[in-house]
Tab-separated table of C-alpha atoms in Angstrom:
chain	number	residue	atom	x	y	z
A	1289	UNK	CA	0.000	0.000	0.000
A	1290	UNK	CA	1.671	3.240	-1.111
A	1291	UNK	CA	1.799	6.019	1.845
A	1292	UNK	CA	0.235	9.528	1.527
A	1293	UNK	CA	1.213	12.523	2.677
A	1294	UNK	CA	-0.958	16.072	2.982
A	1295	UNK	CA	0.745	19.198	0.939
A	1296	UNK	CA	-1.554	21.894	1.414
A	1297	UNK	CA	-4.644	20.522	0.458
A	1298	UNK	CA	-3.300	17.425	-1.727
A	1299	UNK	CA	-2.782	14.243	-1.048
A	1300	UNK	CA	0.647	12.842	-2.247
A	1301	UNK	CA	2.443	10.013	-2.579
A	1302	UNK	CA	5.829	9.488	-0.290
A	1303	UNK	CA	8.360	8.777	-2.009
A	1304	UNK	CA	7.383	9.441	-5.464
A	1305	UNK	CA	5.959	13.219	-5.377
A	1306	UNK	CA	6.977	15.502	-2.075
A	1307	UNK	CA	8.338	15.354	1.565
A	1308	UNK	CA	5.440	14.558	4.173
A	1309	UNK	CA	4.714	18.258	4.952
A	1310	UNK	CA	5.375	21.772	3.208
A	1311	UNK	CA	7.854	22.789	6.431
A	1312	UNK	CA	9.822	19.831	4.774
A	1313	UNK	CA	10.815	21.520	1.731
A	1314	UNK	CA	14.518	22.983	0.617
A	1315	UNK	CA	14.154	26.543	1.037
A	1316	UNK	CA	15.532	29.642	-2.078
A	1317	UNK	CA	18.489	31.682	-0.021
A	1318	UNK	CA	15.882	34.025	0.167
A	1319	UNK	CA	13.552	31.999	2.512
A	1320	UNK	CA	11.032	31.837	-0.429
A	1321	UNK	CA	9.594	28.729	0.328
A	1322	UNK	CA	7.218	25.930	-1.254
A	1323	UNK	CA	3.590	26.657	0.794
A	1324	UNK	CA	1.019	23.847	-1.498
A	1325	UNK	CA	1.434	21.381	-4.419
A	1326	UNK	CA	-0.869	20.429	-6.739
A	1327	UNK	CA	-0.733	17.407	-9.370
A	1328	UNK	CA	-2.840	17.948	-12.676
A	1329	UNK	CA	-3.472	15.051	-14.042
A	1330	UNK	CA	-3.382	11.216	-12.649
A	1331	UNK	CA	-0.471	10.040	-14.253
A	1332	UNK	CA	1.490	12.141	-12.223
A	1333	UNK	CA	3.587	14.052	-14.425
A	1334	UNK	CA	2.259	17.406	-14.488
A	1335	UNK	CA	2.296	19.245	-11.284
A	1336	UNK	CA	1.670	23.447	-9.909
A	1337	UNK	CA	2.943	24.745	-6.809
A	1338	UNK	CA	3.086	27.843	-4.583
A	1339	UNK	CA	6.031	29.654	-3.594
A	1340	UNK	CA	5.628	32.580	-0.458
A	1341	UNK	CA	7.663	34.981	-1.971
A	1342	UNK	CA	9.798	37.253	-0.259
A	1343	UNK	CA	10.815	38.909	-3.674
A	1344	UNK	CA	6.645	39.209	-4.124
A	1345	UNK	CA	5.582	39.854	-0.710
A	1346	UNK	CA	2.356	37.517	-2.198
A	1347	UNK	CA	1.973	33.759	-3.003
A	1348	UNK	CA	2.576	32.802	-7.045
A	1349	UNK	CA	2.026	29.449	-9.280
A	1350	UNK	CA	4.475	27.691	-11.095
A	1351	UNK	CA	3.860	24.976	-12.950
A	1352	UNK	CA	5.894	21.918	-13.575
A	1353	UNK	CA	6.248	19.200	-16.431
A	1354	UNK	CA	7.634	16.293	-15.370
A	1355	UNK	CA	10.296	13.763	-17.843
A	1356	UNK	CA	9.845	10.623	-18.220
A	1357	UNK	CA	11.550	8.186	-15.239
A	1358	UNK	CA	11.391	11.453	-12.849
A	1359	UNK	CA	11.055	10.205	-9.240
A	1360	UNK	CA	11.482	12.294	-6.021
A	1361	UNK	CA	13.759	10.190	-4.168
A	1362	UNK	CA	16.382	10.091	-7.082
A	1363	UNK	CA	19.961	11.648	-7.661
A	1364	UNK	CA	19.777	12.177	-11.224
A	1365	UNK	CA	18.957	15.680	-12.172
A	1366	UNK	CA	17.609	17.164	-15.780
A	1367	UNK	CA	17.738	19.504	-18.086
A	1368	UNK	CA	15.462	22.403	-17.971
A	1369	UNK	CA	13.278	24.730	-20.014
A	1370	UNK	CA	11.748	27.666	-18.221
A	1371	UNK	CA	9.013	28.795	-20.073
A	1372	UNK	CA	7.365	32.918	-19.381
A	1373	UNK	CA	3.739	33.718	-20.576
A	1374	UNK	CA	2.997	36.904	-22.287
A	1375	UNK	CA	1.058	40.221	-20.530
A	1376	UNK	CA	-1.923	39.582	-19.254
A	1377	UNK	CA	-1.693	35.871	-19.070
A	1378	UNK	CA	-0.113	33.717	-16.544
A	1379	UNK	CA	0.871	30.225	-15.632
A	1380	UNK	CA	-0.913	28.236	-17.081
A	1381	UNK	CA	-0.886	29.535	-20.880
A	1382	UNK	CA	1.977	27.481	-22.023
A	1383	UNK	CA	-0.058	24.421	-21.083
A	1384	UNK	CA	-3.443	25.697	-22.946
A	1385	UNK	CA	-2.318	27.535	-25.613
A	1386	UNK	CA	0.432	24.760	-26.843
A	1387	UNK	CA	0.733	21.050	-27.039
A	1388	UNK	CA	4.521	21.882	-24.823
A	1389	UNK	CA	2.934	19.123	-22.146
A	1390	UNK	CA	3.027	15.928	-25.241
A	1391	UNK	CA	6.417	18.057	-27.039
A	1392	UNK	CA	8.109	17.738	-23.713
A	1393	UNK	CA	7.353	14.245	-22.730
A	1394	UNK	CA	9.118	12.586	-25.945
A	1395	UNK	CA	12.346	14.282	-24.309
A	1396	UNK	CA	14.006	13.778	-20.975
A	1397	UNK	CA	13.685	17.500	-20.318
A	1398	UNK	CA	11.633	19.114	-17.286
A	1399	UNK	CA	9.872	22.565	-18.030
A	1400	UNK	CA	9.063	24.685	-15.005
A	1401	UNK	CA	6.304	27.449	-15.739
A	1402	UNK	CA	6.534	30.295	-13.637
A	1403	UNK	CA	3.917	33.240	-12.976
A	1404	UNK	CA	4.835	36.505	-14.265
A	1405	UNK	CA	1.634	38.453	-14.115
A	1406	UNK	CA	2.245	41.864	-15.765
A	1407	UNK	CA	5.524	42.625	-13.770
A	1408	UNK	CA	7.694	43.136	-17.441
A	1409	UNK	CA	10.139	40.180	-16.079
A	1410	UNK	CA	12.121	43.062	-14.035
A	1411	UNK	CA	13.134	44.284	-10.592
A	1412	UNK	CA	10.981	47.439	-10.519
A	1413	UNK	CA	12.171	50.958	-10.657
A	1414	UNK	CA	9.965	52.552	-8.355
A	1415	UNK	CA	11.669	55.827	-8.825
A	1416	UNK	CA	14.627	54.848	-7.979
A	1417	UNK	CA	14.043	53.305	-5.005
A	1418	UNK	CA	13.853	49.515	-5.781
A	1419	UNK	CA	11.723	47.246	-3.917
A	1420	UNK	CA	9.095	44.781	-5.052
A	1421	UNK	CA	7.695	43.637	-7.091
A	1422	UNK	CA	11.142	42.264	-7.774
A	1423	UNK	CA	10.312	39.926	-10.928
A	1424	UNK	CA	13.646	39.016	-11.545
A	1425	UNK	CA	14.740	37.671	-8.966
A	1426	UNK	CA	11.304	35.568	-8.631
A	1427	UNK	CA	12.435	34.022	-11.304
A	1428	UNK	CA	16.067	33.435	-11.311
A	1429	UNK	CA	17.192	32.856	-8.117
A	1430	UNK	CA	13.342	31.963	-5.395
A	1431	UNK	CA	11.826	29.885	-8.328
A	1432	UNK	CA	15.455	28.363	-9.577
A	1433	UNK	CA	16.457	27.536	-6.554
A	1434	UNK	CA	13.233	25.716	-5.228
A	1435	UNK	CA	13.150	23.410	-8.704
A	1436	UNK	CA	16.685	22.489	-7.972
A	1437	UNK	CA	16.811	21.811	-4.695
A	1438	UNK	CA	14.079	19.899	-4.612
A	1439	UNK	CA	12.685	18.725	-7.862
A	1440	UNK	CA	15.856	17.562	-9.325
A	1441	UNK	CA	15.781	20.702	-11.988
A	1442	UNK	CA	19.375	20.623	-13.162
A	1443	UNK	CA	22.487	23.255	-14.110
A	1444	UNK	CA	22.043	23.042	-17.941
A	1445	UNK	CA	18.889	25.291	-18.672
A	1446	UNK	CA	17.302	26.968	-21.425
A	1447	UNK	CA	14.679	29.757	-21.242
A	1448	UNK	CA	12.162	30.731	-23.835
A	1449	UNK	CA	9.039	33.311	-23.998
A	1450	UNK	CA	6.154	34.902	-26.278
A	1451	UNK	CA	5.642	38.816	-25.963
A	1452	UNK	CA	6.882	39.786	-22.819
A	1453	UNK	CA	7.737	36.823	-21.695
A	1454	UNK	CA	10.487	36.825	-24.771
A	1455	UNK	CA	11.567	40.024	-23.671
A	1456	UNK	CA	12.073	38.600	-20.713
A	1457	UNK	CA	13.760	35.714	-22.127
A	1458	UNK	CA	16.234	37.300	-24.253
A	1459	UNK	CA	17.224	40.047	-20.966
A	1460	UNK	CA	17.916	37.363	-18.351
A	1461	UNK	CA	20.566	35.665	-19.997
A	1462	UNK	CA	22.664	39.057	-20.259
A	1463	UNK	CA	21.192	39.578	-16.579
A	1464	UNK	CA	22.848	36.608	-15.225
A	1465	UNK	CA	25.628	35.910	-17.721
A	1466	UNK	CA	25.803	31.816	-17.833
A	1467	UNK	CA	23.008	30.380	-16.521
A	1468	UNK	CA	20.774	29.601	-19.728
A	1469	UNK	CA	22.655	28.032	-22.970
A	1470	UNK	CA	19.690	28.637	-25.026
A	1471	UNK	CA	17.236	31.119	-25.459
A	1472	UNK	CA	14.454	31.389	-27.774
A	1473	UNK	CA	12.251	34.710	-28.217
A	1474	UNK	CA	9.118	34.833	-30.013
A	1475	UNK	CA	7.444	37.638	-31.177
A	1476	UNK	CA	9.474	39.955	-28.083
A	1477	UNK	CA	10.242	43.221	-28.067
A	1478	UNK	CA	14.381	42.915	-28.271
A	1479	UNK	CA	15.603	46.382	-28.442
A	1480	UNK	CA	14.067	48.862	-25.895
A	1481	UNK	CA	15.518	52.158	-27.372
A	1482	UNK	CA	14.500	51.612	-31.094
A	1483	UNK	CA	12.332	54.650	-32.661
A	1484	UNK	CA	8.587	54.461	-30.495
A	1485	UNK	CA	9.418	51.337	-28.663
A	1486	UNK	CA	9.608	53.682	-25.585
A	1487	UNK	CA	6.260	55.058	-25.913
A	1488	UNK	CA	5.204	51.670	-26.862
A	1489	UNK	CA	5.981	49.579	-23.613
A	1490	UNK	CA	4.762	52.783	-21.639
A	1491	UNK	CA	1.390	53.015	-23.263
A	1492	UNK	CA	0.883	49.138	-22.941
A	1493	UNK	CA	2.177	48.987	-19.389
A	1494	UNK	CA	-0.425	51.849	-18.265
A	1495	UNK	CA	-2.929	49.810	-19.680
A	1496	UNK	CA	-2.216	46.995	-16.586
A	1497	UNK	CA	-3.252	50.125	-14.120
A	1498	UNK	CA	-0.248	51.178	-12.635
A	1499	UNK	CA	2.216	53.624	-13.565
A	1500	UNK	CA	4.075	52.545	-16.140
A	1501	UNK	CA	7.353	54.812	-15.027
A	1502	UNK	CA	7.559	52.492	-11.592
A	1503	UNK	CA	8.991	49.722	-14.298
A	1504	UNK	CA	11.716	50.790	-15.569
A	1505	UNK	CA	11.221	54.502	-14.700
A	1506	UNK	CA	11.234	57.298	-17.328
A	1507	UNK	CA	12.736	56.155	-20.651
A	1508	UNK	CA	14.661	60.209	-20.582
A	1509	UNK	CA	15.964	60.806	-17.519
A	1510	UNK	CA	16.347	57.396	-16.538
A	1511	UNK	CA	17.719	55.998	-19.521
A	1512	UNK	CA	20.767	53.538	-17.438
A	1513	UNK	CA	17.982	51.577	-16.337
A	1514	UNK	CA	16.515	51.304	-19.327
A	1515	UNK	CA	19.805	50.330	-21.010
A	1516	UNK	CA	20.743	47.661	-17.968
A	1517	UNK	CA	17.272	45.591	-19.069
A	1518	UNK	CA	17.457	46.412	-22.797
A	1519	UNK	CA	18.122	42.593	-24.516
A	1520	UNK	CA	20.471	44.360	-27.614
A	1521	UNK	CA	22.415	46.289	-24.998
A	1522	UNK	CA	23.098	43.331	-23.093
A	1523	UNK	CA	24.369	41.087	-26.232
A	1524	UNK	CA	28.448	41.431	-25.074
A	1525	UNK	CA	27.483	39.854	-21.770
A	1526	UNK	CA	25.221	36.979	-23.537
A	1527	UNK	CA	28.140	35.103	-26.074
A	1528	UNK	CA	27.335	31.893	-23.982
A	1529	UNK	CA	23.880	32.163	-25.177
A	1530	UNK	CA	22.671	30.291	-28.243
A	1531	UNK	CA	19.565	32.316	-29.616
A	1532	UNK	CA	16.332	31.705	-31.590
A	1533	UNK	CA	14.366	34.815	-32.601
A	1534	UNK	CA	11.276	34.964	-34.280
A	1535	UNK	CA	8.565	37.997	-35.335
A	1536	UNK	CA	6.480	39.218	-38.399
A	1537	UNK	CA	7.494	42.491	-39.682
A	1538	UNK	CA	4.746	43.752	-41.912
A	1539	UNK	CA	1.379	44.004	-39.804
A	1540	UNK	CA	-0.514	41.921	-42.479
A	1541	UNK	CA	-2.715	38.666	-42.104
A	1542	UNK	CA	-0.283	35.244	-41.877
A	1543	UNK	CA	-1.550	31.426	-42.647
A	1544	UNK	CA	-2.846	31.229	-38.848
A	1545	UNK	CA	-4.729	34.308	-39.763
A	1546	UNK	CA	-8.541	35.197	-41.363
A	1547	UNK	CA	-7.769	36.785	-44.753
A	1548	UNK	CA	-9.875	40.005	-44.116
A	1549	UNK	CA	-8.501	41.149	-40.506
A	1550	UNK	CA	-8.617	44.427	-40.682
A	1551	UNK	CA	-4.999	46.548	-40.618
A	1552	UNK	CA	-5.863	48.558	-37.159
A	1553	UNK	CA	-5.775	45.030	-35.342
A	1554	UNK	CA	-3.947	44.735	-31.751
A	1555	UNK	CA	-2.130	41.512	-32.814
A	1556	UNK	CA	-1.427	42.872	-36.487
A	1557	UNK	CA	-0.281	46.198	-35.547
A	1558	UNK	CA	1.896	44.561	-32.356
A	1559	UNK	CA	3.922	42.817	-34.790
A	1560	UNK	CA	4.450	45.391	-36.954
A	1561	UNK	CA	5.825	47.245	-34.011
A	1562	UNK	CA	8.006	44.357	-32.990
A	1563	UNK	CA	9.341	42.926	-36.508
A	1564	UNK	CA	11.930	45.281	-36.537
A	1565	UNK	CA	13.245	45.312	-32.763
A	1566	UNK	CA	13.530	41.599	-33.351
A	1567	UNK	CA	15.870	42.260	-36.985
A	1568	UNK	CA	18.346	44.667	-35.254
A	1569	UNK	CA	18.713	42.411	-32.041
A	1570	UNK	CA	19.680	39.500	-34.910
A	1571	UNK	CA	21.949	41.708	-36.627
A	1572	UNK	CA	24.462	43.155	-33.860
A	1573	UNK	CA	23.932	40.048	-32.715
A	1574	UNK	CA	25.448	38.334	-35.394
A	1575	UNK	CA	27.938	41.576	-35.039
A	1576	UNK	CA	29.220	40.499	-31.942
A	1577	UNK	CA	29.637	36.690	-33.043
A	1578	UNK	CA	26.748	35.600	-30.850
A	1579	UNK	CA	25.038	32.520	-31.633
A	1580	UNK	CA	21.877	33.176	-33.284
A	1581	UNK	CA	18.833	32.124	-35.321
A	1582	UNK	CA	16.707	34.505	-36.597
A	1583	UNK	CA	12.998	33.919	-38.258
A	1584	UNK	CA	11.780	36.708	-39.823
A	1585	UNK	CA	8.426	35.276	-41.386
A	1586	UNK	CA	6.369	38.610	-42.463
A	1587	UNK	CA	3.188	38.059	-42.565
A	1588	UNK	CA	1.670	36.724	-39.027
A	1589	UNK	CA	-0.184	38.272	-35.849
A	1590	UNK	CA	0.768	38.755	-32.762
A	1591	UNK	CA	-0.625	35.227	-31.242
A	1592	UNK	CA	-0.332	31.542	-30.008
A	1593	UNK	CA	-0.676	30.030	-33.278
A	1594	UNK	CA	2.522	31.505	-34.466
A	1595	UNK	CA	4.284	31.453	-31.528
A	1596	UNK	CA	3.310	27.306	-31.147
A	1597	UNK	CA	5.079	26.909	-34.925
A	1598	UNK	CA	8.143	28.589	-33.656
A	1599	UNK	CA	8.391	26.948	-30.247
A	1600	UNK	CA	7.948	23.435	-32.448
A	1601	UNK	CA	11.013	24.801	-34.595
A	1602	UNK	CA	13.053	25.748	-32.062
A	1603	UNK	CA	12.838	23.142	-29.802
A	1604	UNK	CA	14.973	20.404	-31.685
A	1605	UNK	CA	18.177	22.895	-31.476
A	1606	UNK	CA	17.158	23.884	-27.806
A	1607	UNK	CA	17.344	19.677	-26.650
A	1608	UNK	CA	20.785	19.267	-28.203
A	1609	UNK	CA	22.250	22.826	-26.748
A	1610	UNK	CA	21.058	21.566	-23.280
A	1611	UNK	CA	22.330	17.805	-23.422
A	1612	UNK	CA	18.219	16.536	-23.209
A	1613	UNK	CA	17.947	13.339	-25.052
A	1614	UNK	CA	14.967	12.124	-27.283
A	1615	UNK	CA	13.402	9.534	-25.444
């Protein structure tokens, strides 16, 4: 008879799933901490948790796919793929939006799905002061840390995002030089400073209700900031990085996409917008010797079925660059 043990509200299996209690956990350096688990599904490979953030002050969801042969009690650890949601999305949109959860179980590869609400994958500004939300380090160091130390995540990692969540994708790796081998951005704004990009991310980011200046601060007068999170400014630090980068360019209607959509569409007009942020960070990038694949594709709007094509290309190149084997 297998023995259960309660995590939050769910019942798990010692041995196989969790430690007997929450308290039991591995602790970030932080003191960001593991409060409930959740599986999804009765086969036991897809799983959510909460983390009490210190970074957040607030509880957030990540979600988890699990490889093949992953156990609990085991020494072996595996390759990962962190995987960001777009603006106004969250956790779970990899899962719905894709067909990541089959993709990922034909390769001995874990993918850990954090939340990333509309926080622009960033420590906030907050006129200079700092303070939370503190996004980044959420990410890369509360939710890294808890996957590792106790889900067996392991050291060779790739990251990859849609929208903002590819902005995000294509900044940490210069943020924290060496800790993802691959990267792959789709349809992500990739240089901050290029002609009404500025104006862009501020009008969008008022748009989540809060002041869009407590980001990054004011794209003027606090330009260093801007330049520290800006993905083509950060290229020299990201020559360990192997890239894939992905966007239409002309604001028209793609295969994915109903003939007739009008010009004045959100996800016609985003591209449009994007497209050529996405070109320039290919070019210097290919400048500066970086590693990089770029698919420029035209025609296409701003949305999953694109983005699902690209992760599907990418994600052959993304196995071999972090040592995860077809299974």
């Amino acid at each position: 008879m297998a023995v259960s043990a309660v995590v939050g509200a769910t019942v798990l299996p010692l041995g196989v799933a969790a430690p007997a209690h929450a308290a039991a956990f591995k602790k970030a350096d932080n003191g960001a901490r593991i409060a409930a688990v959740k599986w999804l599904n009765k086969g036991k490979t897809a799983f959510d948790f909460t983390v009490q953030s210190p970074s957040l002050g607030k509880k957030q969801n990540v979600r988890v796919l699990l490889p093949k042969g992953w156990k609990y009690k085991s020494r072996q650890s595996w390759p990962v793929v962190y995987a960001y949601h777009g603006g106004r999305d969250n956790w779970k949109s990899w899962t719905r939006s894709t067909d990541i959860q089959t993709l990922s179980r034909k390769w001995g590869v874990m993918v850990v799905m954090p939340e990333g609400a509309n926080g622009s994958y960033t420590n906030w500004y907050n006129k200079g002061k700092g303070g939370r939300p503190k996004w980044e380090d959420f990410h890369l160091r509360e939710v890294r840390q808890l996957v590792e130390r106790n889900y067996h995540a392991g050291g060779s990692r790739a990251v990859m995002g849609i929208s903002s969540g590819a902005q995000g994708a294509c900044t940490y790796p210069g943020r924290a030089p060496g800790m993802f081998r691959y990267a792959a951005c789709f349809s992500g704004v990739l240089s901050m400073s290029s002609p009404g990009i500025p104006a862009l991310l501020m009008y969008t980011n008022s748009g989540n209700g809060v002041d869009p200046t407590l980001i990054w601060g004011d794209p003027v007068f606090d330009r260093a900031n801007w330049d520290a999170h800006d993905p083509i400014k950060l290229l020299p630090r990201m020559r360990s990085t192997r890239f894939y980068v992905s966007a239409g360019t002309t604001g028209k209607p793609g295969p994915f996409d109903k003939p007739d959509m009008p010009p004045w569409d959100i996800g016609l007009m985003s591209e449009r917008a994007i497209g050529p942020t996405v070109k320039d960070f290919a070019a210097r990038a290919k400048q500066l010797r970086v590693p990089i694949t770029a698919h420029i594709y035209g025609n296409g709007r701003h949305s999953w079925p694109y983005w699902k094509r690209e992760m599907h290309t990418a994600w052959p190149q993304m196995m071999k660059t972090i040592g995860a084997k077809r299974r």
